PDB file of C-alpha atoms in Angstrom:
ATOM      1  CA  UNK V   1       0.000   0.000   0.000  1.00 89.00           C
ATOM      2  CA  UNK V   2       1.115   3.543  -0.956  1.00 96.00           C
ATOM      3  CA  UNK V   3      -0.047   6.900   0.443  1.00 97.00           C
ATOM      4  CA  UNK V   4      -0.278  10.159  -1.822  1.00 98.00           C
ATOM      5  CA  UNK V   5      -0.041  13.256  -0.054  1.00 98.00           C
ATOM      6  CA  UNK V   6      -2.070  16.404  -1.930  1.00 98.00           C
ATOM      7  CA  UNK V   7      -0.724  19.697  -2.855  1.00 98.00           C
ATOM      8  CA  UNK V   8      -2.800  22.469  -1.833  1.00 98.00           C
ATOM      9  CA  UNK V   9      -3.508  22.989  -6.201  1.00 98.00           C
ATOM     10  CA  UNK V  10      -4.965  19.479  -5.885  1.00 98.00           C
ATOM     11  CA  UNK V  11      -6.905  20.157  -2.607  1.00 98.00           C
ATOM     12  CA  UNK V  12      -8.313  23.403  -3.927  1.00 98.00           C
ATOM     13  CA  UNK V  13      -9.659  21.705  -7.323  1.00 98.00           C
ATOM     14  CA  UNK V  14     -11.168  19.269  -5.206  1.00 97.00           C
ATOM     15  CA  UNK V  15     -12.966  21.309  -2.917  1.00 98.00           C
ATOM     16  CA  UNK V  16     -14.159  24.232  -4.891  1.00 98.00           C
ATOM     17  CA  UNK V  17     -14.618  22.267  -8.949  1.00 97.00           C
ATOM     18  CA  UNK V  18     -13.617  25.953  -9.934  1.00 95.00           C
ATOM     19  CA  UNK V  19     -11.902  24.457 -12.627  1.00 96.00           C
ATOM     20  CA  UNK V  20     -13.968  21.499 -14.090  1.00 97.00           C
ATOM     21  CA  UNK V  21     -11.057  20.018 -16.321  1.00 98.00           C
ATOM     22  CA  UNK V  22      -8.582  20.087 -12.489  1.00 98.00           C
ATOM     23  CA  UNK V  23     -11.727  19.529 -10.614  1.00 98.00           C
ATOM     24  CA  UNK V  24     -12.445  16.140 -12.334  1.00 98.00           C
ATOM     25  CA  UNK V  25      -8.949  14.919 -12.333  1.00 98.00           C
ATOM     26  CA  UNK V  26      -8.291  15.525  -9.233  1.00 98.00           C
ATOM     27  CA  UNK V  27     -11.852  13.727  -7.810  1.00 97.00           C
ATOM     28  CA  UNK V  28     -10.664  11.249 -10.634  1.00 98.00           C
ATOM     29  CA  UNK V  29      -7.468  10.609  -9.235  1.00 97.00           C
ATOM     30  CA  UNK V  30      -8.215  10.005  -5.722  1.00 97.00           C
ATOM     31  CA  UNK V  31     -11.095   8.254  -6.303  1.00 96.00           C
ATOM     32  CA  UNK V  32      -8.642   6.024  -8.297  1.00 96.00           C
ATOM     33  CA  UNK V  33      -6.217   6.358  -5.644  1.00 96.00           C
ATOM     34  CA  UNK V  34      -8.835   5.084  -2.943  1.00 96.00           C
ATOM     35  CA  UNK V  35     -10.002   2.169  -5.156  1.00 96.00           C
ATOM     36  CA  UNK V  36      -6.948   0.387  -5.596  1.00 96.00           C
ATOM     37  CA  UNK V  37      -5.994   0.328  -1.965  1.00 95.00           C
ATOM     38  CA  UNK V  38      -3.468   2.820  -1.511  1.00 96.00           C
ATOM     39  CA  UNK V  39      -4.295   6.316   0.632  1.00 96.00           C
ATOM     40  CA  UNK V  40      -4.234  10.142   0.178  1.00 98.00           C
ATOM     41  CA  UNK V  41      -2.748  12.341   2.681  1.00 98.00           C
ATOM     42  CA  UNK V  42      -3.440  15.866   3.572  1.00 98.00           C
ATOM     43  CA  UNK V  43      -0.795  17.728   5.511  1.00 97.00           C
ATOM     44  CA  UNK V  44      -1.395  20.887   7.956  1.00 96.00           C
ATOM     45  CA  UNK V  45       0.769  22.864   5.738  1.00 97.00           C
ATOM     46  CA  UNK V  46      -1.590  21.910   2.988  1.00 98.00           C
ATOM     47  CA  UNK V  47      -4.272  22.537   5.212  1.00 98.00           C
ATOM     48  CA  UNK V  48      -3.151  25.962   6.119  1.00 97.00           C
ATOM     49  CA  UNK V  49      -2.582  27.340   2.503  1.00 98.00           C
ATOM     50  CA  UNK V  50      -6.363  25.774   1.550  1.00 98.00           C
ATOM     51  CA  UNK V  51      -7.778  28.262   3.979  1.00 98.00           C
ATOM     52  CA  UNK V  52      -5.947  31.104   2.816  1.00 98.00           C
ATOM     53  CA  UNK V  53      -7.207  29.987  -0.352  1.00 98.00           C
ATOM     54  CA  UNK V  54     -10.945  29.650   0.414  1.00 98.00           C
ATOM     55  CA  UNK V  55     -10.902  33.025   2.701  1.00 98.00           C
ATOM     56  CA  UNK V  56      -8.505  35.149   0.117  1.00 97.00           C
ATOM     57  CA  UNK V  57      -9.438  34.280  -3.179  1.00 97.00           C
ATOM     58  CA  UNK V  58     -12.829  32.460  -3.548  1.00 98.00           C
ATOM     59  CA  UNK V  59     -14.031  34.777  -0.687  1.00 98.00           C
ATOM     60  CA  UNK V  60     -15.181  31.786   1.633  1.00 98.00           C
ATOM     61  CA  UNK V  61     -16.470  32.899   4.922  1.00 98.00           C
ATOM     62  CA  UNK V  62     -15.363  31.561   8.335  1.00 98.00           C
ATOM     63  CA  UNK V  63     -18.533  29.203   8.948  1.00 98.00           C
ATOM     64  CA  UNK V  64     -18.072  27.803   4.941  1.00 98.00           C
ATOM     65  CA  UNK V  65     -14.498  27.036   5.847  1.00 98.00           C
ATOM     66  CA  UNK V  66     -15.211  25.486   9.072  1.00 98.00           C
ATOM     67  CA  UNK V  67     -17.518  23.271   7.614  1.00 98.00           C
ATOM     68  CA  UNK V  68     -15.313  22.274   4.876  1.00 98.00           C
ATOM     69  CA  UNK V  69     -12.368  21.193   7.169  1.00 98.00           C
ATOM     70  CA  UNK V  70     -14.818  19.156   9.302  1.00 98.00           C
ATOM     71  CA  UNK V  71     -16.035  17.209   6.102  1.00 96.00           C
ATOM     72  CA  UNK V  72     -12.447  16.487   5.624  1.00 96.00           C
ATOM     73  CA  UNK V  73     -11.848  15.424   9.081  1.00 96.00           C
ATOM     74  CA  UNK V  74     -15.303  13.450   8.614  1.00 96.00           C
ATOM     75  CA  UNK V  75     -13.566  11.389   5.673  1.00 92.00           C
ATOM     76  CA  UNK V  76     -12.869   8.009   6.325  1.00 88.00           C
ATOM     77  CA  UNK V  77     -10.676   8.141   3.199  1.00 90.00           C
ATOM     78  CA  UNK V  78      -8.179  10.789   3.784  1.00 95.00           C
ATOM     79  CA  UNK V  79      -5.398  10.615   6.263  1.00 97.00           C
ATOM     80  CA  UNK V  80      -5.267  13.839   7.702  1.00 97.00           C
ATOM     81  CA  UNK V  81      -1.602  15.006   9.155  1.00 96.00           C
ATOM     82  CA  UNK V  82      -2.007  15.728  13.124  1.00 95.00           C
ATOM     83  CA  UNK V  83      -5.858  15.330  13.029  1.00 96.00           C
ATOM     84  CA  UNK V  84      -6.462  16.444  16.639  1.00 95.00           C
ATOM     85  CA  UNK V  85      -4.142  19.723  16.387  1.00 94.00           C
ATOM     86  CA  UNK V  86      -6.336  20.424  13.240  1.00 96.00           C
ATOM     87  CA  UNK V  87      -9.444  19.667  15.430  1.00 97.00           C
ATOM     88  CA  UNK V  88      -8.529  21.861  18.277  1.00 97.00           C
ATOM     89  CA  UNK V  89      -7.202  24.400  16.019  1.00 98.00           C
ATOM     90  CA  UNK V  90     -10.974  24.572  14.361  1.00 98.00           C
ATOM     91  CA  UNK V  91     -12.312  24.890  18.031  1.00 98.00           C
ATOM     92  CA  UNK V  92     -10.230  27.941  18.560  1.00 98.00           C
ATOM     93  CA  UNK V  93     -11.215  29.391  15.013  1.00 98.00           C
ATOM     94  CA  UNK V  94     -14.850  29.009  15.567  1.00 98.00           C
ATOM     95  CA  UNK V  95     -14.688  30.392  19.099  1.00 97.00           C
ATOM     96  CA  UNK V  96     -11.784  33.421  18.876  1.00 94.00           C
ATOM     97  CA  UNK V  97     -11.626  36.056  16.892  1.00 94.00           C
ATOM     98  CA  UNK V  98      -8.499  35.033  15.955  1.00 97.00           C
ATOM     99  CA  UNK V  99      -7.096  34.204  12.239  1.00 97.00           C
ATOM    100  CA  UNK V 100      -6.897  30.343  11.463  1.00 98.00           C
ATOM    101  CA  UNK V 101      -2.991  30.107  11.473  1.00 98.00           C
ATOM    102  CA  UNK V 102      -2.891  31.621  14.691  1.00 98.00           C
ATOM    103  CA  UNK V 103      -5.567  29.173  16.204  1.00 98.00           C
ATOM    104  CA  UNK V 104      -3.102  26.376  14.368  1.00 97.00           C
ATOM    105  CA  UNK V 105      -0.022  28.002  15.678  1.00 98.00           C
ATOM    106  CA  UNK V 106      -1.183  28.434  19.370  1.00 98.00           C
ATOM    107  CA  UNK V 107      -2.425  24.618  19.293  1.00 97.00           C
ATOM    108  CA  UNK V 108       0.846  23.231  17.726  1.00 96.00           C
ATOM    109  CA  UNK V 109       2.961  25.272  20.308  1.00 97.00           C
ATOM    110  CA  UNK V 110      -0.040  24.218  23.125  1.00 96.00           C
ATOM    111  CA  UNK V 111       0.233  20.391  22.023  1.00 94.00           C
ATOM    112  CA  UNK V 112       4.246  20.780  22.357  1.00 95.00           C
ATOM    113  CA  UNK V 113       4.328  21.379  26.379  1.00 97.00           C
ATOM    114  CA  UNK V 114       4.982  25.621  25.766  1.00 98.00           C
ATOM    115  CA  UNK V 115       3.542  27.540  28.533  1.00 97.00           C
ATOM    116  CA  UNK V 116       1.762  30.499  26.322  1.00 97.00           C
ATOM    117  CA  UNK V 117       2.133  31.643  22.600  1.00 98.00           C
ATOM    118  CA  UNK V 118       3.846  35.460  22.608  1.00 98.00           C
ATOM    119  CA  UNK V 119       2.267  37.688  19.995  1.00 98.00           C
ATOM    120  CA  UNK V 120       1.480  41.479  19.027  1.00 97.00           C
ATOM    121  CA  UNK V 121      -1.035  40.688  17.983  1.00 96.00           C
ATOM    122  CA  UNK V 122      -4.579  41.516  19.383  1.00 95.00           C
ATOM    123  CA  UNK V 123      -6.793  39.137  17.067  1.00 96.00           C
ATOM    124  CA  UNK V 124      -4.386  36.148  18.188  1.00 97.00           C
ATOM    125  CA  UNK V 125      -4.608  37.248  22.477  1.00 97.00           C
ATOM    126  CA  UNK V 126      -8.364  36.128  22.145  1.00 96.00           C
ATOM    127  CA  UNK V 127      -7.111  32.535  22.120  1.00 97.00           C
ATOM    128  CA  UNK V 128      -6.723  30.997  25.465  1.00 96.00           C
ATOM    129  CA  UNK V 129      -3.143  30.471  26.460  1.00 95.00           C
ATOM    130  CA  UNK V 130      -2.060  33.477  23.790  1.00 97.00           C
ATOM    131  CA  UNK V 131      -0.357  36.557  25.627  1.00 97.00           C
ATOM    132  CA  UNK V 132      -0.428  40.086  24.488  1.00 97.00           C
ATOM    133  CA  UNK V 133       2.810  41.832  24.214  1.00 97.00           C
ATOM    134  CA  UNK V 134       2.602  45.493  24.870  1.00 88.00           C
ATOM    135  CA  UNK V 135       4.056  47.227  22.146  1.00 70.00           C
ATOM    136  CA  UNK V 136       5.017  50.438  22.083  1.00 61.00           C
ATOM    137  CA  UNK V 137       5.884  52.063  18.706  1.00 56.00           C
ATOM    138  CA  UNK V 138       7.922  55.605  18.204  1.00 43.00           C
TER     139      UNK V 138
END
């Protein structure tokens, strides 16, 4: 058995079919993929540049993006890279005011044994375990 990890190109396809001729190979492929035994893999940093993707340029909101990650967590087929920091990280997103790679950052550092996250900034403090730095410009 073989496992095929997804670029975020591949991902995006996949998810949005904003480009039928991608769109279809890429449901083609893993679908093919899945069939013959072997397994596709989606990694956080993958993970991380899909959101940019669905927030930045197709204009996703936060709920539509939430929902989208937990169908991919809800996938039996698809081995997703640190599944619980992704999980918790989705917890944070939905519940702060923070930006999703800071909800991913704070988890990762959280899930390694660190104290508290640093950070300037403000959006990122609303996430438990986050400290504000006071910053003070000239």
């Amino acid at each position: 058995m073989s496992i095929f990890g997804l670029d975020t190109n591949v991902l995006v396809r996949f998810l949005l079919k904003d480009d039928p001729v991608q769109a279809e190979q890429a449901r083609r492929v893993i679908e093919e993929t899945l069939a013959s035994g072997d397994q596709v893999a989606v990694g956080l940093p993958v993970v991380l540049e899909t959101e940019w993707v669905l927030r930045s340029c197709a204009k996703l909101d936060k709920k539509t993006i939430i929902t989208t990650f937990r169908m991919l967590l809800e996938s039996r087929d698809l081995l997703i890279e640190h599944e619980d920091y992704l999980e918790h990280a989705l917890y944070l997103y939905e519940n702060n005011n923070a930006d999703f790679a800071d909800c991913l950052i704070a988890t990762g550092y959280k899930r390694s044994g660190c104290s508290a996250m640093l950070t300037f900034d403000r959006k990122a403090a609303s996430i438990p375990g986050v400290i504000l730095l006071n910053s003070t410009r000239s």
